Amino acid sequence: KTIPSKGFAVLAADGKFKPFEFNRHALGDNEILIETLYASICHSDIHHVHGDWGKEEFPMVPGHEIAGRVSKVGKNVTKFKVGDYAGVGCMVNSCGKCDFCKAGLEQYCKDVVLTYHDKDQFHDNEVTQGGYSNNIVLTENFAIKLPANTDMKKVAPLLCAGITTYSPIHYAQVKKGDKVGVAGFGGLGHMAVQYAVKIGAEVTVFDITEEKRADAKRLGAVKYVNVNNPEDLKGLDNSLNFIISTIPASYDPNIYLKMLKIDGQMAFVGLPPYAKMPIIPIDKLIWQGNRKVFGSQIGGIKETQEMLDYSIANNIYPEVEIIPATSKAIEVAYQNVLDGKVKFRYVIDMKTLK
Ligand code: NDP
Ligand code: ZN
């Protein structure tokens, strides 16, 4: 029978959160039920709620950075038992048969089921609802194992911010001594800095504020550039091996392309509103020394588990601010993210849900 769930939803395009009760599909034989402990706030949630990426459907329960505890398992489940800890990121299922799924890149499967705001074709087109809620049910294959002795409130952001930065850094084969740029020093950016520093790269951080200079240094960056300060930008052209952009707003990507060395690579993960999408003209690529550009979306399930184990083994965690599970607290947090006031990820303590 269906599983009752409650949390917070946006009911209309007004962006207001309201307490919300709904039902999730019944536990399948290969599925687990997770009681949510913590759910964090990704800027993608804010883009969705604000309709930055096209028309949205409501009610919408956002949240795709989830850490919780397994409370029920289907009869064929082998990966988890009741009482284990499990994480959920941006997706809950995929076809399992296409080239992307076979390559461990389920996020690019055309039938991928996203954690919220998607139709689950494997469950009668049920509309999925995310982590700002007290539970979630999904196939064990898409749940990430969390060791019991980890600090659960810091684990949730790894499931999206962690994997989205870990994946392209490793795909680009960033190595010790490389000069790496991290553009946008927020939830994703501060994870990118830590992964690159761990590899032994020399990291330069780019953001639009003076407030985060000391934080960049503290996390191991060698240089901090306030892009609004022209002095800061001097001498950077042709100097970086790899740049990752996590910027969520309109900006000129071409200033970063020029900073790459010959053969350097730039990964785009920040996804600004469609109406303000940054553009790289083809001529800029042709005139510019075999510099390479790629986009990257989260990471596959196998790599997400690898990232999680790696992060814990190397003591790499997000810096988090815990907020209570109330509509008001979530709305304030959203505004603070937009105003650049969060360091570095808001995590909703779902255990405080009334
Ligand atoms: P945050 O808001 O936490 O961080 C964004 C950072 O970028 C902030 O520090 C912000 O500055 C800074 N910034 C804004 N404008 C500029 C600019 N012009 N130049 C330099 N820095 C700038 O967001 P998240 O890290 O959570 O998400 C970032 C983006 O990544 C979003 O668009 C999100 O949707 C996307 N995303 C993509 C994924 C993927 O799979 N590709 C997965 C997850 C997220 P300030 O501190 O002043 O606000
Ligand atoms: Zn996210």
XYZ file of C-alpha atoms and ligand atoms in Angstrom:
403
model
C 0.000 0.000 0.000
C 1.034 3.581 -0.596
C 3.364 5.264 1.866
C 2.193 8.484 3.561
C 4.738 11.277 3.528
C 4.830 14.852 4.740
C 7.105 17.790 4.247
C 7.150 21.161 2.524
C 5.938 22.004 -0.942
C 5.679 25.007 -3.154
C 2.058 24.988 -4.331
C 2.222 27.694 -6.989
C 4.708 29.874 -8.838
C 4.748 32.291 -5.883
C 7.721 30.437 -4.346
C 6.034 30.120 -0.939
C 6.549 26.924 1.043
C 3.622 25.260 2.830
C 3.395 22.102 4.952
C 2.290 19.337 2.576
C 1.080 15.755 2.964
C 1.099 13.267 0.101
C 1.564 9.570 -0.713
C 4.504 7.760 -2.215
C 4.162 4.476 -4.126
C 4.160 1.226 -2.158
C 7.513 -0.373 -1.335
C 8.591 -2.687 -4.183
C 10.564 -5.901 -3.766
C 13.820 -4.177 -4.804
C 13.149 -0.948 -2.948
C 13.987 0.610 0.380
C 12.148 3.166 2.489
C 14.376 5.856 3.998
C 13.394 8.120 6.906
C 14.970 11.486 6.149
C 17.412 12.843 8.718
C 18.844 15.775 6.762
C 18.068 17.384 3.414
C 20.172 20.235 2.076
C 19.334 23.165 -0.158
C 21.014 23.199 -3.577
C 20.807 26.257 -5.812
C 19.097 23.951 -8.350
C 16.133 23.738 -5.956
C 15.892 27.509 -6.092
C 16.137 27.565 -9.906
C 13.261 25.057 -10.056
C 11.046 26.849 -7.577
C 11.578 30.109 -9.468
C 10.936 28.578 -12.890
C 14.425 29.556 -14.110
C 14.580 26.471 -16.347
C 11.096 26.583 -17.850
C 7.545 26.097 -16.721
C 7.164 24.069 -13.546
C 4.360 21.979 -12.154
C 3.108 22.250 -8.608
C 2.892 21.096 -5.868
C 6.654 20.600 -5.793
C 8.615 19.188 -2.855
C 12.249 20.026 -3.719
C 15.358 18.383 -2.296
C 17.934 16.096 -3.889
C 20.626 16.002 -1.229
C 19.243 13.537 1.270
C 20.750 11.574 4.158
C 18.589 9.178 6.129
C 18.090 5.849 7.762
C 16.569 2.754 6.181
C 13.298 1.819 7.890
C 11.955 -0.879 5.540
C 13.418 -3.101 2.836
C 11.683 -5.033 0.041
C 12.090 -8.799 0.002
C 14.791 -8.885 -2.712
C 16.956 -6.126 -1.266
C 20.564 -7.136 -0.555
C 22.489 -3.848 -0.372
C 20.746 -2.456 2.745
C 19.134 -3.697 5.917
C 16.821 -1.887 8.316
C 18.841 0.588 10.415
C 21.517 1.217 7.769
C 22.160 4.783 6.618
C 21.481 5.728 3.013
C 21.843 8.777 0.806
C 19.855 9.923 -2.222
C 21.007 12.432 -4.826
C 19.396 13.806 -7.977
C 18.007 10.583 -9.439
C 15.973 7.600 -8.236
C 15.836 5.329 -11.304
C 16.770 4.843 -14.978
C 16.228 2.287 -17.752
C 19.353 0.294 -16.909
C 19.790 -0.874 -20.510
C 20.915 2.037 -22.703
C 24.518 2.946 -23.505
C 24.543 5.657 -20.820
C 23.252 3.337 -18.102
C 25.717 0.619 -19.132
C 28.544 3.155 -18.972
C 27.548 4.157 -15.418
C 26.230 7.518 -16.628
C 22.584 7.030 -15.626
C 22.114 10.790 -15.352
C 22.124 10.993 -19.171
C 19.639 8.111 -19.704
C 16.607 9.435 -21.583
C 14.373 7.590 -19.112
C 16.176 8.764 -15.978
C 13.769 9.543 -13.124
C 14.831 12.607 -11.197
C 14.287 12.735 -7.455
C 11.606 15.394 -7.723
C 9.620 17.236 -10.321
C 9.663 14.245 -12.672
C 7.265 11.547 -13.856
C 8.241 8.097 -12.629
C 7.390 5.897 -15.584
C 8.333 2.835 -13.548
C 5.488 3.682 -11.124
C 2.480 4.662 -13.258
C 3.891 8.126 -13.961
C 3.717 9.098 -10.310
C 5.116 12.626 -9.893
C 8.276 12.329 -7.811
C 8.695 14.473 -4.698
C 12.015 15.251 -3.064
C 13.867 15.438 0.197
C 12.186 18.270 2.089
C 9.974 15.517 3.502
C 10.097 12.854 6.177
C 10.776 9.865 3.901
C 11.553 8.602 0.414
C 11.146 5.237 -1.333
C 13.419 4.129 -4.168
C 15.220 1.163 -5.718
C 18.230 0.084 -3.693
C 20.389 0.525 -6.833
C 20.054 4.307 -6.689
C 20.654 4.660 -2.944
C 24.177 5.417 -1.746
C 25.601 3.591 1.259
C 26.560 5.906 4.135
C 28.807 4.511 6.859
C 27.126 4.663 10.290
C 29.960 6.601 11.918
C 29.798 9.621 9.565
C 28.455 12.988 10.543
C 25.069 12.676 8.793
C 24.320 16.391 8.688
C 27.425 16.993 6.602
C 26.882 14.067 4.253
C 23.699 15.265 2.517
C 25.377 17.971 0.354
C 27.881 15.453 -0.986
C 25.055 13.712 -2.858
C 24.812 16.598 -5.350
C 27.359 19.361 -4.651
C 30.022 16.731 -3.951
C 29.547 14.501 -6.978
C 28.927 17.393 -9.405
C 32.392 18.788 -8.698
C 34.268 15.531 -7.983
C 33.196 14.016 -11.319
C 34.521 16.624 -13.811
C 37.699 17.177 -11.777
C 38.498 13.481 -12.107
C 37.200 13.227 -15.695
C 39.620 16.028 -16.665
C 42.418 14.134 -14.897
C 43.475 17.055 -12.779
C 46.807 16.156 -11.193
C 49.254 17.325 -8.563
C 50.795 20.673 -9.436
C 48.054 21.644 -11.923
C 46.748 25.169 -11.762
C 42.994 24.995 -11.250
C 40.357 27.724 -11.285
C 37.058 27.423 -9.412
C 34.514 30.005 -10.570
C 31.614 30.558 -8.161
C 32.538 29.834 -4.553
C 29.288 28.583 -3.057
C 27.904 25.140 -2.250
C 29.463 23.456 -5.278
C 32.493 25.714 -5.498
C 33.712 25.106 -1.953
C 33.590 21.344 -2.615
C 35.513 21.781 -5.900
C 38.223 23.699 -4.036
C 38.612 20.895 -1.492
C 38.764 18.111 -4.118
C 41.323 19.978 -6.231
C 43.457 20.914 -3.205
C 43.418 17.269 -2.078
C 44.864 16.198 -5.432
C 47.659 18.717 -4.928
C 46.482 21.337 -7.406
C 47.143 25.066 -6.942
C 43.674 26.549 -6.725
C 42.480 30.032 -7.685
C 38.957 30.937 -6.585
C 36.732 33.393 -8.498
C 33.701 35.021 -6.904
C 31.951 38.397 -6.813
C 32.365 39.307 -3.177
C 35.112 40.341 -0.767
C 33.455 38.358 2.028
C 34.898 34.983 1.053
C 38.601 35.809 0.641
C 39.606 34.317 3.988
C 37.401 31.257 3.477
C 39.130 30.453 0.185
C 42.519 30.577 1.872
C 41.296 28.503 4.800
C 40.131 25.776 2.398
C 43.550 25.709 0.745
C 43.253 28.028 -2.270
C 46.412 29.982 -3.145
C 44.613 32.915 -4.738
C 41.234 34.647 -4.544
C 39.934 36.764 -7.387
C 37.027 39.160 -6.965
C 35.924 39.333 -10.607
C 34.365 42.740 -9.957
C 37.817 44.083 -9.261
C 39.758 44.529 -12.554
C 43.111 44.625 -10.697
C 42.489 41.076 -9.427
C 42.071 39.752 -12.984
C 45.458 40.934 -14.260
C 48.068 38.388 -15.281
C 45.719 35.407 -15.346
C 45.481 34.821 -19.107
C 47.072 31.534 -20.283
C 47.724 30.425 -16.727
C 45.312 27.646 -15.746
C 45.195 23.941 -16.681
C 41.584 23.417 -15.664
C 38.644 25.603 -14.697
C 35.295 24.502 -13.292
C 32.449 27.020 -13.393
C 29.677 26.621 -10.841
C 28.235 30.079 -11.498
C 24.396 30.069 -11.309
C 23.811 33.482 -12.897
C 24.551 35.367 -16.105
C 28.281 36.001 -16.747
C 30.830 36.090 -19.564
C 32.460 32.639 -19.881
C 34.951 33.964 -22.412
C 37.019 35.711 -19.755
C 37.675 32.267 -18.263
C 38.462 30.575 -21.586
C 41.301 33.064 -22.097
C 42.779 32.037 -18.767
C 43.326 28.451 -19.923
C 46.760 27.317 -21.012
C 47.207 25.709 -24.434
C 45.212 22.466 -24.310
C 43.585 23.511 -21.026
C 40.077 22.321 -20.170
C 37.025 24.043 -18.799
C 34.037 22.246 -17.272
C 30.654 23.935 -16.917
C 28.359 22.725 -14.142
C 26.592 25.905 -12.989
C 23.322 26.221 -14.924
C 22.033 29.816 -15.070
C 18.381 30.664 -15.884
C 17.537 29.878 -19.536
C 16.622 33.492 -20.202
C 20.159 34.611 -19.292
C 22.233 31.711 -20.607
C 25.901 32.653 -21.171
C 27.220 32.105 -24.688
C 30.593 31.082 -26.133
C 30.823 32.130 -29.813
C 32.373 29.463 -32.062
C 35.072 31.876 -33.257
C 36.324 32.190 -29.675
C 36.962 28.436 -29.668
C 38.585 28.407 -33.107
C 41.086 31.192 -32.405
C 42.077 29.757 -29.058
C 44.798 27.123 -28.826
C 42.899 23.805 -28.685
C 41.328 24.752 -25.410
C 38.599 22.261 -24.558
C 35.202 22.890 -23.084
C 32.703 20.384 -21.674
C 29.551 20.362 -19.611
C 28.905 17.903 -16.835
C 25.817 16.790 -14.947
C 26.166 15.299 -11.441
C 27.763 11.833 -11.835
C 26.599 8.222 -12.171
C 25.644 6.057 -9.205
C 28.881 4.065 -9.104
C 30.943 7.247 -9.192
C 28.704 8.838 -6.536
C 29.472 5.968 -4.167
C 33.175 6.314 -5.029
C 33.007 10.078 -4.307
C 31.286 9.457 -0.992
C 33.830 6.886 0.149
C 36.684 9.127 -1.052
C 35.285 12.210 0.711
C 34.925 10.378 4.011
C 38.338 8.706 3.735
C 39.951 12.107 3.089
C 37.833 14.062 5.565
C 36.356 16.271 2.834
C 32.988 17.688 3.897
C 30.858 20.709 3.126
C 30.608 23.524 5.639
C 26.983 23.546 6.725
C 24.435 25.678 8.539
C 21.630 23.680 10.096
C 18.101 25.068 9.932
C 14.839 23.746 11.416
C 12.179 22.076 9.274
C 9.755 24.962 8.864
C 8.417 26.771 5.798
C 9.703 30.062 7.140
C 13.266 28.781 7.694
C 13.385 27.364 4.154
C 12.146 30.624 2.630
C 14.723 32.663 4.573
C 17.449 30.237 3.519
C 16.491 30.577 -0.171
C 16.740 34.355 0.040
C 20.101 34.140 1.803
C 21.516 31.846 -0.901
C 20.426 34.364 -3.543
C 21.969 37.187 -1.515
C 25.290 35.346 -1.134
C 24.884 35.043 2.624
C 25.305 31.306 3.126
C 28.545 29.603 4.123
C 28.294 27.250 2.456
C 25.250 24.962 2.462
C 21.957 25.108 4.331
C 20.904 21.740 5.696
C 17.346 21.199 6.909
C 17.177 19.060 10.036
C 14.166 16.989 8.978
C 14.014 15.350 12.407
C 12.574 18.639 13.708
C 9.537 18.322 11.400
C 6.317 18.773 13.407
P 25.479 28.699 -4.679
O 24.502 29.809 -4.747
O 25.720 28.015 -3.384
O 26.915 29.183 -5.225
C 27.070 29.984 -6.349
C 28.269 30.893 -6.149
O 28.538 31.574 -7.372
C 28.051 31.952 -5.077
O 29.194 31.981 -4.244
C 27.909 33.225 -5.894
O 28.371 34.387 -5.249
C 28.829 32.934 -7.051
N 28.606 33.784 -8.215
C 27.433 34.319 -8.664
N 27.651 35.033 -9.784
C 28.971 34.967 -10.046
C 29.796 35.508 -11.064
N 29.299 36.273 -12.057
N 31.118 35.237 -11.025
C 31.643 34.474 -10.038
N 30.893 33.932 -9.048
C 29.583 34.169 -9.059
O 24.976 27.644 -5.771
P 25.324 26.071 -5.896
O 26.765 25.893 -5.706
O 24.362 25.289 -5.101
O 24.931 25.802 -7.427
C 25.641 26.452 -8.453
C 25.036 26.160 -9.814
O 25.271 24.800 -10.167
C 23.536 26.358 -9.925
O 23.244 26.939 -11.175
C 23.001 24.958 -9.859
O 21.742 24.800 -10.450
C 24.065 24.226 -10.634
N 24.108 22.792 -10.405
C 24.435 21.995 -11.465
C 24.545 20.642 -11.315
C 24.961 19.801 -12.455
O 24.737 18.600 -12.421
N 25.596 20.353 -13.473
C 24.267 19.999 -10.034
C 24.029 20.926 -8.960
C 23.931 22.275 -9.153
P 27.727 34.981 -3.912
O 28.441 34.324 -2.799
O 27.977 36.435 -3.923
O 26.264 34.634 -3.966
Zn 21.867 19.977 -6.641
